[in-house]
Amino acid sequence: MNESLSLAGRHALVCGASSGIGRATALALAAHGAQVTALARSGDKLETLIPELKEAGAGGARSLKCDLSLHQSVQAALDRLVLDVGPVHILINNAGGPRGGPILDASAEEFTRAFHLHVLTAHLLTRSLLPGMVEQGFGRIVNIISTSVKEPIAGLGVSNTIRAAMAAWSKTVSKELPSGITINNVLPGFTATDRLASLKEQVAERRAIQPAQVEAEWLASVPEGRLGRPEEVAALAAFLCTPAASYIRGQSIAADGGRLNGI
């Protein structure tokens, strides 16, 4: 592999790795030669992923069962991981999005829960793992968020708000990180995941139409004319972790089939 794309000798922690974009990103990093720790709440799904990571080319692979909403447990898990395995060079912040629905129907508690899970968890992970990155002189933080950072999506009121907060947090962090450590956001468009399937069902039920009609309306706004694949989003995330992407910092980059209208 081209040295500028190799992640051999680098340790990656991938959150939400049991399915969807998180799982695909773990596999993409493994294909670049990284040692991968796959984190999720579902231990069973993680265990089936480990042999796939090794087959894909991971320098090592392990699972870490952890609920990202429980910060004391997260901190304890991170401390054990660094003690047992060593510094984490690559952090993929990825967590399931908030429930859909109009923003005026959302309670204050829904915003609080989402902010805790996304922004505060990402902050905890970053602050905890940053010393190891600084010591190693290499660090990559990639946040998997949403195109709603640039254009809010109808019916995703809480998600639109929290994703924008994540992007603002990330941009601020990018100004304070030392040289050699970058943070960037990947903005998936309509991507074929369990999360999107659930949102489609919610929208269809709310509007009393068929899920297929909801998907057709979504795709009408996508020049590529199809849903994205998790692997396509993961390829972008993995590239941002390589040495070749060392001058990309504080950016929000969409993988959306051309749906966004902004330049």
PDB file of C-alpha atoms in Angstrom:
ATOM      1  CA  MET A   1       0.000   0.000   0.000  1.00  0.00           C
ATOM      2  CA  ASN A   2       1.102   3.570  -0.697  1.00  0.00           C
ATOM      3  CA  GLU A   3       2.792   4.802   2.487  1.00  0.00           C
ATOM      4  CA  SER A   4       0.707   7.979   2.514  1.00  0.00           C
ATOM      5  CA  LEU A   5      -2.434   5.834   2.771  1.00  0.00           C
ATOM      6  CA  SER A   6      -1.138   3.239   5.215  1.00  0.00           C
ATOM      7  CA  LEU A   7      -2.321   3.163   8.816  1.00  0.00           C
ATOM      8  CA  ALA A   8      -0.032   0.319   9.859  1.00  0.00           C
ATOM      9  CA  GLY A   9       1.035   0.780  13.463  1.00  0.00           C
ATOM     10  CA  ARG A  10      -1.895   3.090  14.214  1.00  0.00           C
ATOM     11  CA  HIS A  11      -4.624   2.237  16.718  1.00  0.00           C
ATOM     12  CA  ALA A  12      -8.186   3.250  15.836  1.00  0.00           C
ATOM     13  CA  LEU A  13     -11.195   3.397  18.157  1.00  0.00           C
ATOM     14  CA  VAL A  14     -14.445   3.238  16.188  1.00  0.00           C
ATOM     15  CA  CYS A  15     -17.634   4.086  18.071  1.00  0.00           C
ATOM     16  CA  GLY A  16     -20.944   2.605  16.979  1.00  0.00           C
ATOM     17  CA  ALA A  17     -19.060  -0.108  15.117  1.00  0.00           C
ATOM     18  CA  SER A  18     -21.667  -2.858  15.335  1.00  0.00           C
ATOM     19  CA  SER A  19     -23.631  -1.794  12.239  1.00  0.00           C
ATOM     20  CA  GLY A  20     -24.094   0.713   9.436  1.00  0.00           C
ATOM     21  CA  ILE A  21     -21.510   3.391   8.760  1.00  0.00           C
ATOM     22  CA  GLY A  22     -19.590   2.639  11.963  1.00  0.00           C
ATOM     23  CA  ARG A  23     -19.111  -0.995  10.994  1.00  0.00           C
ATOM     24  CA  ALA A  24     -18.109  -0.059   7.456  1.00  0.00           C
ATOM     25  CA  THR A  25     -15.616   2.477   8.784  1.00  0.00           C
ATOM     26  CA  ALA A  26     -14.018  -0.090  11.080  1.00  0.00           C
ATOM     27  CA  LEU A  27     -13.558  -2.393   8.083  1.00  0.00           C
ATOM     28  CA  ALA A  28     -12.194   0.433   5.920  1.00  0.00           C
ATOM     29  CA  LEU A  29      -9.604   1.328   8.555  1.00  0.00           C
ATOM     30  CA  ALA A  30      -8.676  -2.332   8.849  1.00  0.00           C
ATOM     31  CA  ALA A  31      -8.087  -2.426   5.094  1.00  0.00           C
ATOM     32  CA  HIS A  32      -5.601   0.432   5.567  1.00  0.00           C
ATOM     33  CA  GLY A  33      -3.747  -1.725   8.105  1.00  0.00           C
ATOM     34  CA  ALA A  34      -4.875  -0.054  11.329  1.00  0.00           C
ATOM     35  CA  GLN A  35      -5.262  -1.872  14.607  1.00  0.00           C
ATOM     36  CA  VAL A  36      -8.999  -1.514  15.329  1.00  0.00           C
ATOM     37  CA  THR A  37     -10.937  -1.413  18.580  1.00  0.00           C
ATOM     38  CA  ALA A  38     -14.637  -1.669  17.744  1.00  0.00           C
ATOM     39  CA  LEU A  39     -16.948  -0.106  20.347  1.00  0.00           C
ATOM     40  CA  ALA A  40     -20.710  -0.571  20.627  1.00  0.00           C
ATOM     41  CA  ARG A  41     -23.440  -1.612  23.034  1.00  0.00           C
ATOM     42  CA  SER A  42     -24.093  -4.868  21.170  1.00  0.00           C
ATOM     43  CA  GLY A  43     -21.459  -7.391  22.195  1.00  0.00           C
ATOM     44  CA  ASP A  44     -22.809 -10.147  19.938  1.00  0.00           C
ATOM     45  CA  LYS A  45     -22.558  -8.026  16.798  1.00  0.00           C
ATOM     46  CA  LEU A  46     -19.066  -6.912  17.735  1.00  0.00           C
ATOM     47  CA  GLU A  47     -17.834 -10.462  18.158  1.00  0.00           C
ATOM     48  CA  THR A  48     -18.904 -11.359  14.623  1.00  0.00           C
ATOM     49  CA  LEU A  49     -17.099  -8.257  13.339  1.00  0.00           C
ATOM     50  CA  ILE A  50     -13.680  -9.096  14.833  1.00  0.00           C
ATOM     51  CA  PRO A  51     -12.755 -11.928  12.439  1.00  0.00           C
ATOM     52  CA  GLU A  52     -13.891  -9.767   9.509  1.00  0.00           C
ATOM     53  CA  LEU A  53     -11.581  -6.972  10.635  1.00  0.00           C
ATOM     54  CA  LYS A  54      -8.644  -9.350  10.777  1.00  0.00           C
ATOM     55  CA  GLU A  55      -9.488 -10.748   7.360  1.00  0.00           C
ATOM     56  CA  ALA A  56      -9.701  -7.200   5.966  1.00  0.00           C
ATOM     57  CA  GLY A  57      -6.111  -6.554   7.040  1.00  0.00           C
ATOM     58  CA  ALA A  58      -6.291  -5.082  10.531  1.00  0.00           C
ATOM     59  CA  GLY A  59      -3.017  -5.043  12.446  1.00  0.00           C
ATOM     60  CA  GLY A  60      -5.082  -6.265  15.384  1.00  0.00           C
ATOM     61  CA  ALA A  61      -8.757  -6.262  16.313  1.00  0.00           C
ATOM     62  CA  ARG A  62     -10.710  -6.275  19.547  1.00  0.00           C
ATOM     63  CA  SER A  63     -14.192  -5.439  20.744  1.00  0.00           C
ATOM     64  CA  LEU A  64     -15.193  -3.020  23.481  1.00  0.00           C
ATOM     65  CA  LYS A  65     -18.761  -3.289  24.747  1.00  0.00           C
ATOM     66  CA  CYS A  66     -19.768   0.090  26.124  1.00  0.00           C
ATOM     67  CA  ASP A  67     -22.789   2.403  26.298  1.00  0.00           C
ATOM     68  CA  LEU A  68     -21.667   5.866  25.167  1.00  0.00           C
ATOM     69  CA  SER A  69     -24.406   7.539  27.186  1.00  0.00           C
ATOM     70  CA  LEU A  70     -22.855   6.316  30.467  1.00  0.00           C
ATOM     71  CA  HIS A  71     -19.874   8.613  30.821  1.00  0.00           C
ATOM     72  CA  GLN A  72     -18.340   7.063  33.922  1.00  0.00           C
ATOM     73  CA  SER A  73     -18.336   3.665  32.201  1.00  0.00           C
ATOM     74  CA  VAL A  74     -16.888   5.220  29.040  1.00  0.00           C
ATOM     75  CA  GLN A  75     -14.043   6.822  30.969  1.00  0.00           C
ATOM     76  CA  ALA A  76     -13.244   3.569  32.761  1.00  0.00           C
ATOM     77  CA  ALA A  77     -13.272   1.676  29.444  1.00  0.00           C
ATOM     78  CA  LEU A  78     -10.931   4.214  27.843  1.00  0.00           C
ATOM     79  CA  ASP A  79      -8.511   4.024  30.759  1.00  0.00           C
ATOM     80  CA  ARG A  80      -8.383   0.227  30.507  1.00  0.00           C
ATOM     81  CA  LEU A  81      -7.972   0.339  26.730  1.00  0.00           C
ATOM     82  CA  VAL A  82      -5.004   2.703  26.844  1.00  0.00           C
ATOM     83  CA  LEU A  83      -3.424   0.700  29.668  1.00  0.00           C
ATOM     84  CA  ASP A  84      -3.877  -2.649  27.901  1.00  0.00           C
ATOM     85  CA  VAL A  85      -3.300  -1.691  24.256  1.00  0.00           C
ATOM     86  CA  GLY A  86      -1.580   1.683  24.220  1.00  0.00           C
ATOM     87  CA  PRO A  87      -2.465   5.115  22.809  1.00  0.00           C
ATOM     88  CA  VAL A  88      -5.356   5.610  20.402  1.00  0.00           C
ATOM     89  CA  HIS A  89      -4.225   7.471  17.281  1.00  0.00           C
ATOM     90  CA  ILE A  90      -7.578   7.562  15.481  1.00  0.00           C
ATOM     91  CA  LEU A  91     -10.986   8.322  17.006  1.00  0.00           C
ATOM     92  CA  ILE A  92     -14.200   7.854  15.046  1.00  0.00           C
ATOM     93  CA  ASN A  93     -17.058   9.612  16.847  1.00  0.00           C
ATOM     94  CA  ASN A  94     -20.225   7.915  15.666  1.00  0.00           C
ATOM     95  CA  ALA A  95     -23.504   7.456  17.532  1.00  0.00           C
ATOM     96  CA  GLY A  96     -27.113   6.798  16.585  1.00  0.00           C
ATOM     97  CA  GLY A  97     -29.131   9.905  15.814  1.00  0.00           C
ATOM     98  CA  PRO A  98     -32.038  11.282  17.853  1.00  0.00           C
ATOM     99  CA  ARG A  99     -35.652  10.350  17.205  1.00  0.00           C
ATOM    100  CA  GLY A 100     -37.228  12.074  14.239  1.00  0.00           C
ATOM    101  CA  GLY A 101     -40.126  14.492  14.324  1.00  0.00           C
ATOM    102  CA  PRO A 102     -40.950  18.212  14.118  1.00  0.00           C
ATOM    103  CA  ILE A 103     -38.792  20.357  16.362  1.00  0.00           C
ATOM    104  CA  LEU A 104     -41.784  21.962  18.102  1.00  0.00           C
ATOM    105  CA  ASP A 105     -42.963  18.511  19.196  1.00  0.00           C
ATOM    106  CA  ALA A 106     -39.657  17.785  20.930  1.00  0.00           C
ATOM    107  CA  SER A 107     -39.288  18.095  24.692  1.00  0.00           C
ATOM    108  CA  ALA A 108     -36.364  19.756  26.416  1.00  0.00           C
ATOM    109  CA  GLU A 109     -35.321  16.323  27.676  1.00  0.00           C
ATOM    110  CA  GLU A 110     -34.901  15.066  24.101  1.00  0.00           C
ATOM    111  CA  PHE A 111     -32.433  17.864  23.365  1.00  0.00           C
ATOM    112  CA  THR A 112     -30.594  17.200  26.615  1.00  0.00           C
ATOM    113  CA  ARG A 113     -30.242  13.461  25.944  1.00  0.00           C
ATOM    114  CA  ALA A 114     -29.029  14.043  22.394  1.00  0.00           C
ATOM    115  CA  PHE A 115     -26.529  16.720  23.431  1.00  0.00           C
ATOM    116  CA  HIS A 116     -25.191  14.407  26.143  1.00  0.00           C
ATOM    117  CA  LEU A 117     -24.793  11.441  23.770  1.00  0.00           C
ATOM    118  CA  HIS A 118     -23.265  13.318  20.862  1.00  0.00           C
ATOM    119  CA  VAL A 119     -21.462  16.505  21.865  1.00  0.00           C
ATOM    120  CA  LEU A 120     -20.509  15.711  25.448  1.00  0.00           C
ATOM    121  CA  THR A 121     -19.483  12.134  24.676  1.00  0.00           C
ATOM    122  CA  ALA A 122     -17.314  13.272  21.762  1.00  0.00           C
ATOM    123  CA  HIS A 123     -15.752  15.876  24.058  1.00  0.00           C
ATOM    124  CA  LEU A 124     -15.035  13.265  26.728  1.00  0.00           C
ATOM    125  CA  LEU A 125     -13.484  10.868  24.214  1.00  0.00           C
ATOM    126  CA  THR A 126     -11.357  13.583  22.651  1.00  0.00           C
ATOM    127  CA  ARG A 127     -10.043  14.983  25.932  1.00  0.00           C
ATOM    128  CA  SER A 128      -9.279  11.490  27.227  1.00  0.00           C
ATOM    129  CA  LEU A 129      -7.430  10.272  24.128  1.00  0.00           C
ATOM    130  CA  LEU A 130      -5.702  13.502  23.082  1.00  0.00           C
ATOM    131  CA  PRO A 131      -2.673  13.122  25.412  1.00  0.00           C
ATOM    132  CA  GLY A 132      -1.726   9.870  23.670  1.00  0.00           C
ATOM    133  CA  MET A 133      -2.058  11.495  20.258  1.00  0.00           C
ATOM    134  CA  VAL A 134       0.124  14.387  21.361  1.00  0.00           C
ATOM    135  CA  GLU A 135       2.733  12.000  22.735  1.00  0.00           C
ATOM    136  CA  GLN A 136       2.788  10.078  19.458  1.00  0.00           C
ATOM    137  CA  GLY A 137       2.758  13.208  17.295  1.00  0.00           C
ATOM    138  CA  PHE A 138      -0.139  11.839  15.232  1.00  0.00           C
ATOM    139  CA  GLY A 139      -3.871  12.036  15.691  1.00  0.00           C
ATOM    140  CA  ARG A 140      -7.041  11.870  13.636  1.00  0.00           C
ATOM    141  CA  ILE A 141     -10.547  12.593  14.923  1.00  0.00           C
ATOM    142  CA  VAL A 142     -13.428  12.062  12.507  1.00  0.00           C
ATOM    143  CA  ASN A 143     -17.042  12.777  13.429  1.00  0.00           C
ATOM    144  CA  ILE A 144     -19.778  11.011  11.486  1.00  0.00           C
ATOM    145  CA  ILE A 145     -22.663  13.482  11.542  1.00  0.00           C
ATOM    146  CA  SER A 146     -25.090  14.593   8.793  1.00  0.00           C
ATOM    147  CA  THR A 147     -25.653  16.859   5.814  1.00  0.00           C
ATOM    148  CA  SER A 148     -28.136  18.681   8.056  1.00  0.00           C
ATOM    149  CA  VAL A 149     -25.072  20.602   9.279  1.00  0.00           C
ATOM    150  CA  LYS A 150     -25.305  22.545   6.008  1.00  0.00           C
ATOM    151  CA  GLU A 151     -29.019  22.215   5.183  1.00  0.00           C
ATOM    152  CA  PRO A 152     -31.539  21.242   7.896  1.00  0.00           C
ATOM    153  CA  ILE A 153     -33.674  18.231   7.011  1.00  0.00           C
ATOM    154  CA  ALA A 154     -37.437  18.496   7.460  1.00  0.00           C
ATOM    155  CA  GLY A 155     -38.784  16.325  10.264  1.00  0.00           C
ATOM    156  CA  LEU A 156     -35.446  15.937  12.055  1.00  0.00           C
ATOM    157  CA  GLY A 157     -35.656  18.880  14.423  1.00  0.00           C
ATOM    158  CA  VAL A 158     -33.559  17.595  17.320  1.00  0.00           C
ATOM    159  CA  SER A 159     -31.042  15.949  15.021  1.00  0.00           C
ATOM    160  CA  ASN A 160     -30.584  19.121  12.956  1.00  0.00           C
ATOM    161  CA  THR A 161     -29.843  21.080  16.124  1.00  0.00           C
ATOM    162  CA  ILE A 162     -27.444  18.595  17.690  1.00  0.00           C
ATOM    163  CA  ARG A 163     -25.565  17.857  14.453  1.00  0.00           C
ATOM    164  CA  ALA A 164     -24.963  21.582  13.980  1.00  0.00           C
ATOM    165  CA  ALA A 165     -23.683  21.777  17.555  1.00  0.00           C
ATOM    166  CA  MET A 166     -21.284  18.911  16.804  1.00  0.00           C
ATOM    167  CA  ALA A 167     -19.945  20.742  13.763  1.00  0.00           C
ATOM    168  CA  ALA A 168     -19.429  23.956  15.724  1.00  0.00           C
ATOM    169  CA  TRP A 169     -17.682  22.038  18.519  1.00  0.00           C
ATOM    170  CA  SER A 170     -15.448  20.321  15.960  1.00  0.00           C
ATOM    171  CA  LYS A 171     -14.496  23.561  14.219  1.00  0.00           C
ATOM    172  CA  THR A 172     -13.589  25.108  17.561  1.00  0.00           C
ATOM    173  CA  VAL A 173     -11.494  22.090  18.534  1.00  0.00           C
ATOM    174  CA  SER A 174      -9.681  22.241  15.186  1.00  0.00           C
ATOM    175  CA  LYS A 175      -8.304  25.664  16.111  1.00  0.00           C
ATOM    176  CA  GLU A 176      -6.849  24.385  19.394  1.00  0.00           C
ATOM    177  CA  LEU A 177      -5.334  21.037  18.407  1.00  0.00           C
ATOM    178  CA  PRO A 178      -1.568  20.948  17.955  1.00  0.00           C
ATOM    179  CA  SER A 179       0.125  20.303  14.620  1.00  0.00           C
ATOM    180  CA  GLY A 180      -0.163  16.724  13.402  1.00  0.00           C
ATOM    181  CA  ILE A 181      -3.583  16.140  14.972  1.00  0.00           C
ATOM    182  CA  THR A 182      -6.652  16.876  12.872  1.00  0.00           C
ATOM    183  CA  ILE A 183     -10.399  16.802  13.327  1.00  0.00           C
ATOM    184  CA  ASN A 184     -12.948  16.695  10.497  1.00  0.00           C
ATOM    185  CA  ASN A 185     -16.616  15.865   9.936  1.00  0.00           C
ATOM    186  CA  VAL A 186     -18.071  13.432   7.440  1.00  0.00           C
ATOM    187  CA  LEU A 187     -21.624  14.302   6.415  1.00  0.00           C
ATOM    188  CA  PRO A 188     -23.519  11.275   5.077  1.00  0.00           C
ATOM    189  CA  GLY A 189     -26.502  11.882   2.857  1.00  0.00           C
ATOM    190  CA  PHE A 190     -29.311   9.347   2.464  1.00  0.00           C
ATOM    191  CA  THR A 191     -27.401   6.150   3.220  1.00  0.00           C
ATOM    192  CA  ALA A 192     -28.797   2.612   3.321  1.00  0.00           C
ATOM    193  CA  THR A 193     -28.584   1.925   7.064  1.00  0.00           C
ATOM    194  CA  ASP A 194     -30.952   0.646   9.734  1.00  0.00           C
ATOM    195  CA  ARG A 195     -31.203   4.222  11.005  1.00  0.00           C
ATOM    196  CA  LEU A 196     -32.445   5.504   7.642  1.00  0.00           C
ATOM    197  CA  ALA A 197     -34.909   2.609   7.338  1.00  0.00           C
ATOM    198  CA  SER A 198     -36.325   3.507  10.756  1.00  0.00           C
ATOM    199  CA  LEU A 199     -36.630   7.179   9.827  1.00  0.00           C
ATOM    200  CA  LYS A 200     -38.385   6.224   6.607  1.00  0.00           C
ATOM    201  CA  GLU A 201     -40.950   4.202   8.548  1.00  0.00           C
ATOM    202  CA  GLN A 202     -41.505   7.081  10.989  1.00  0.00           C
ATOM    203  CA  VAL A 203     -42.049   9.594   8.191  1.00  0.00           C
ATOM    204  CA  ALA A 204     -44.387   7.249   6.348  1.00  0.00           C
ATOM    205  CA  GLU A 205     -46.465   6.657   9.468  1.00  0.00           C
ATOM    206  CA  ARG A 206     -46.621  10.358  10.305  1.00  0.00           C
ATOM    207  CA  ARG A 207     -47.783  11.240   6.778  1.00  0.00           C
ATOM    208  CA  ALA A 208     -49.946   8.137   6.280  1.00  0.00           C
ATOM    209  CA  ILE A 209     -48.138   7.107   3.087  1.00  0.00           C
ATOM    210  CA  GLN A 210     -46.040   4.134   2.023  1.00  0.00           C
ATOM    211  CA  PRO A 211     -42.336   3.977   2.928  1.00  0.00           C
ATOM    212  CA  ALA A 212     -41.523   3.498  -0.756  1.00  0.00           C
ATOM    213  CA  GLN A 213     -43.064   6.911  -1.501  1.00  0.00           C
ATOM    214  CA  VAL A 214     -40.910   8.522   1.181  1.00  0.00           C
ATOM    215  CA  GLU A 215     -37.773   7.007  -0.329  1.00  0.00           C
ATOM    216  CA  ALA A 216     -38.792   8.073  -3.832  1.00  0.00           C
ATOM    217  CA  GLU A 217     -39.190  11.666  -2.628  1.00  0.00           C
ATOM    218  CA  TRP A 218     -35.768  11.549  -1.012  1.00  0.00           C
ATOM    219  CA  LEU A 219     -34.114  10.173  -4.124  1.00  0.00           C
ATOM    220  CA  ALA A 220     -35.711  12.817  -6.314  1.00  0.00           C
ATOM    221  CA  SER A 221     -33.298  15.280  -4.664  1.00  0.00           C
ATOM    222  CA  VAL A 222     -30.201  13.112  -5.198  1.00  0.00           C
ATOM    223  CA  PRO A 223     -28.487  13.510  -8.601  1.00  0.00           C
ATOM    224  CA  GLU A 224     -26.949  10.033  -8.273  1.00  0.00           C
ATOM    225  CA  GLY A 225     -30.505   8.686  -8.032  1.00  0.00           C
ATOM    226  CA  ARG A 226     -29.862   6.114  -5.316  1.00  0.00           C
ATOM    227  CA  LEU A 227     -29.118   5.673  -1.637  1.00  0.00           C
ATOM    228  CA  GLY A 228     -25.500   5.761  -0.601  1.00  0.00           C
ATOM    229  CA  ARG A 229     -23.743   2.657   0.656  1.00  0.00           C
ATOM    230  CA  PRO A 230     -22.133   2.672   4.115  1.00  0.00           C
ATOM    231  CA  GLU A 231     -18.869   1.634   2.460  1.00  0.00           C
ATOM    232  CA  GLU A 232     -18.835   4.817   0.380  1.00  0.00           C
ATOM    233  CA  VAL A 233     -19.116   7.016   3.446  1.00  0.00           C
ATOM    234  CA  ALA A 234     -16.557   4.874   5.266  1.00  0.00           C
ATOM    235  CA  ALA A 235     -14.025   5.301   2.442  1.00  0.00           C
ATOM    236  CA  LEU A 236     -14.082   9.069   2.992  1.00  0.00           C
ATOM    237  CA  ALA A 237     -13.757   8.710   6.753  1.00  0.00           C
ATOM    238  CA  ALA A 238     -10.826   6.325   6.401  1.00  0.00           C
ATOM    239  CA  PHE A 239      -9.021   8.614   3.953  1.00  0.00           C
ATOM    240  CA  LEU A 240      -9.269  11.499   6.411  1.00  0.00           C
ATOM    241  CA  CYS A 241      -7.383   9.318   8.909  1.00  0.00           C
ATOM    242  CA  THR A 242      -4.411   8.678   6.624  1.00  0.00           C
ATOM    243  CA  PRO A 243      -1.156  10.640   6.383  1.00  0.00           C
ATOM    244  CA  ALA A 244      -2.303  11.788   2.931  1.00  0.00           C
ATOM    245  CA  ALA A 245      -5.041  13.875   4.579  1.00  0.00           C
ATOM    246  CA  SER A 246      -2.720  15.652   7.001  1.00  0.00           C
ATOM    247  CA  TYR A 247      -3.545  19.135   5.619  1.00  0.00           C
ATOM    248  CA  ILE A 248      -7.338  18.695   5.834  1.00  0.00           C
ATOM    249  CA  ARG A 249      -8.463  20.140   9.140  1.00  0.00           C
ATOM    250  CA  GLY A 250     -11.704  21.500  10.586  1.00  0.00           C
ATOM    251  CA  GLN A 251     -13.755  20.608   7.486  1.00  0.00           C
ATOM    252  CA  SER A 252     -17.266  19.235   7.020  1.00  0.00           C
ATOM    253  CA  ILE A 253     -17.265  17.061   3.900  1.00  0.00           C
ATOM    254  CA  ALA A 254     -20.434  15.562   2.430  1.00  0.00           C
ATOM    255  CA  ALA A 255     -20.841  12.125   0.884  1.00  0.00           C
ATOM    256  CA  ASP A 256     -24.392  12.629  -0.345  1.00  0.00           C
ATOM    257  CA  GLY A 257     -24.641  11.822  -4.051  1.00  0.00           C
ATOM    258  CA  GLY A 258     -24.799  15.549  -4.855  1.00  0.00           C
ATOM    259  CA  ARG A 259     -27.945  16.348  -2.858  1.00  0.00           C
ATOM    260  CA  LEU A 260     -26.695  19.493  -1.097  1.00  0.00           C
ATOM    261  CA  ASN A 261     -27.318  22.717  -2.988  1.00  0.00           C
ATOM    262  CA  GLY A 262     -24.609  24.877  -1.445  1.00  0.00           C
ATOM    263  CA  ILE A 263     -21.259  25.372  -3.148  1.00  0.00           C
TER     264      ILE A 263
END
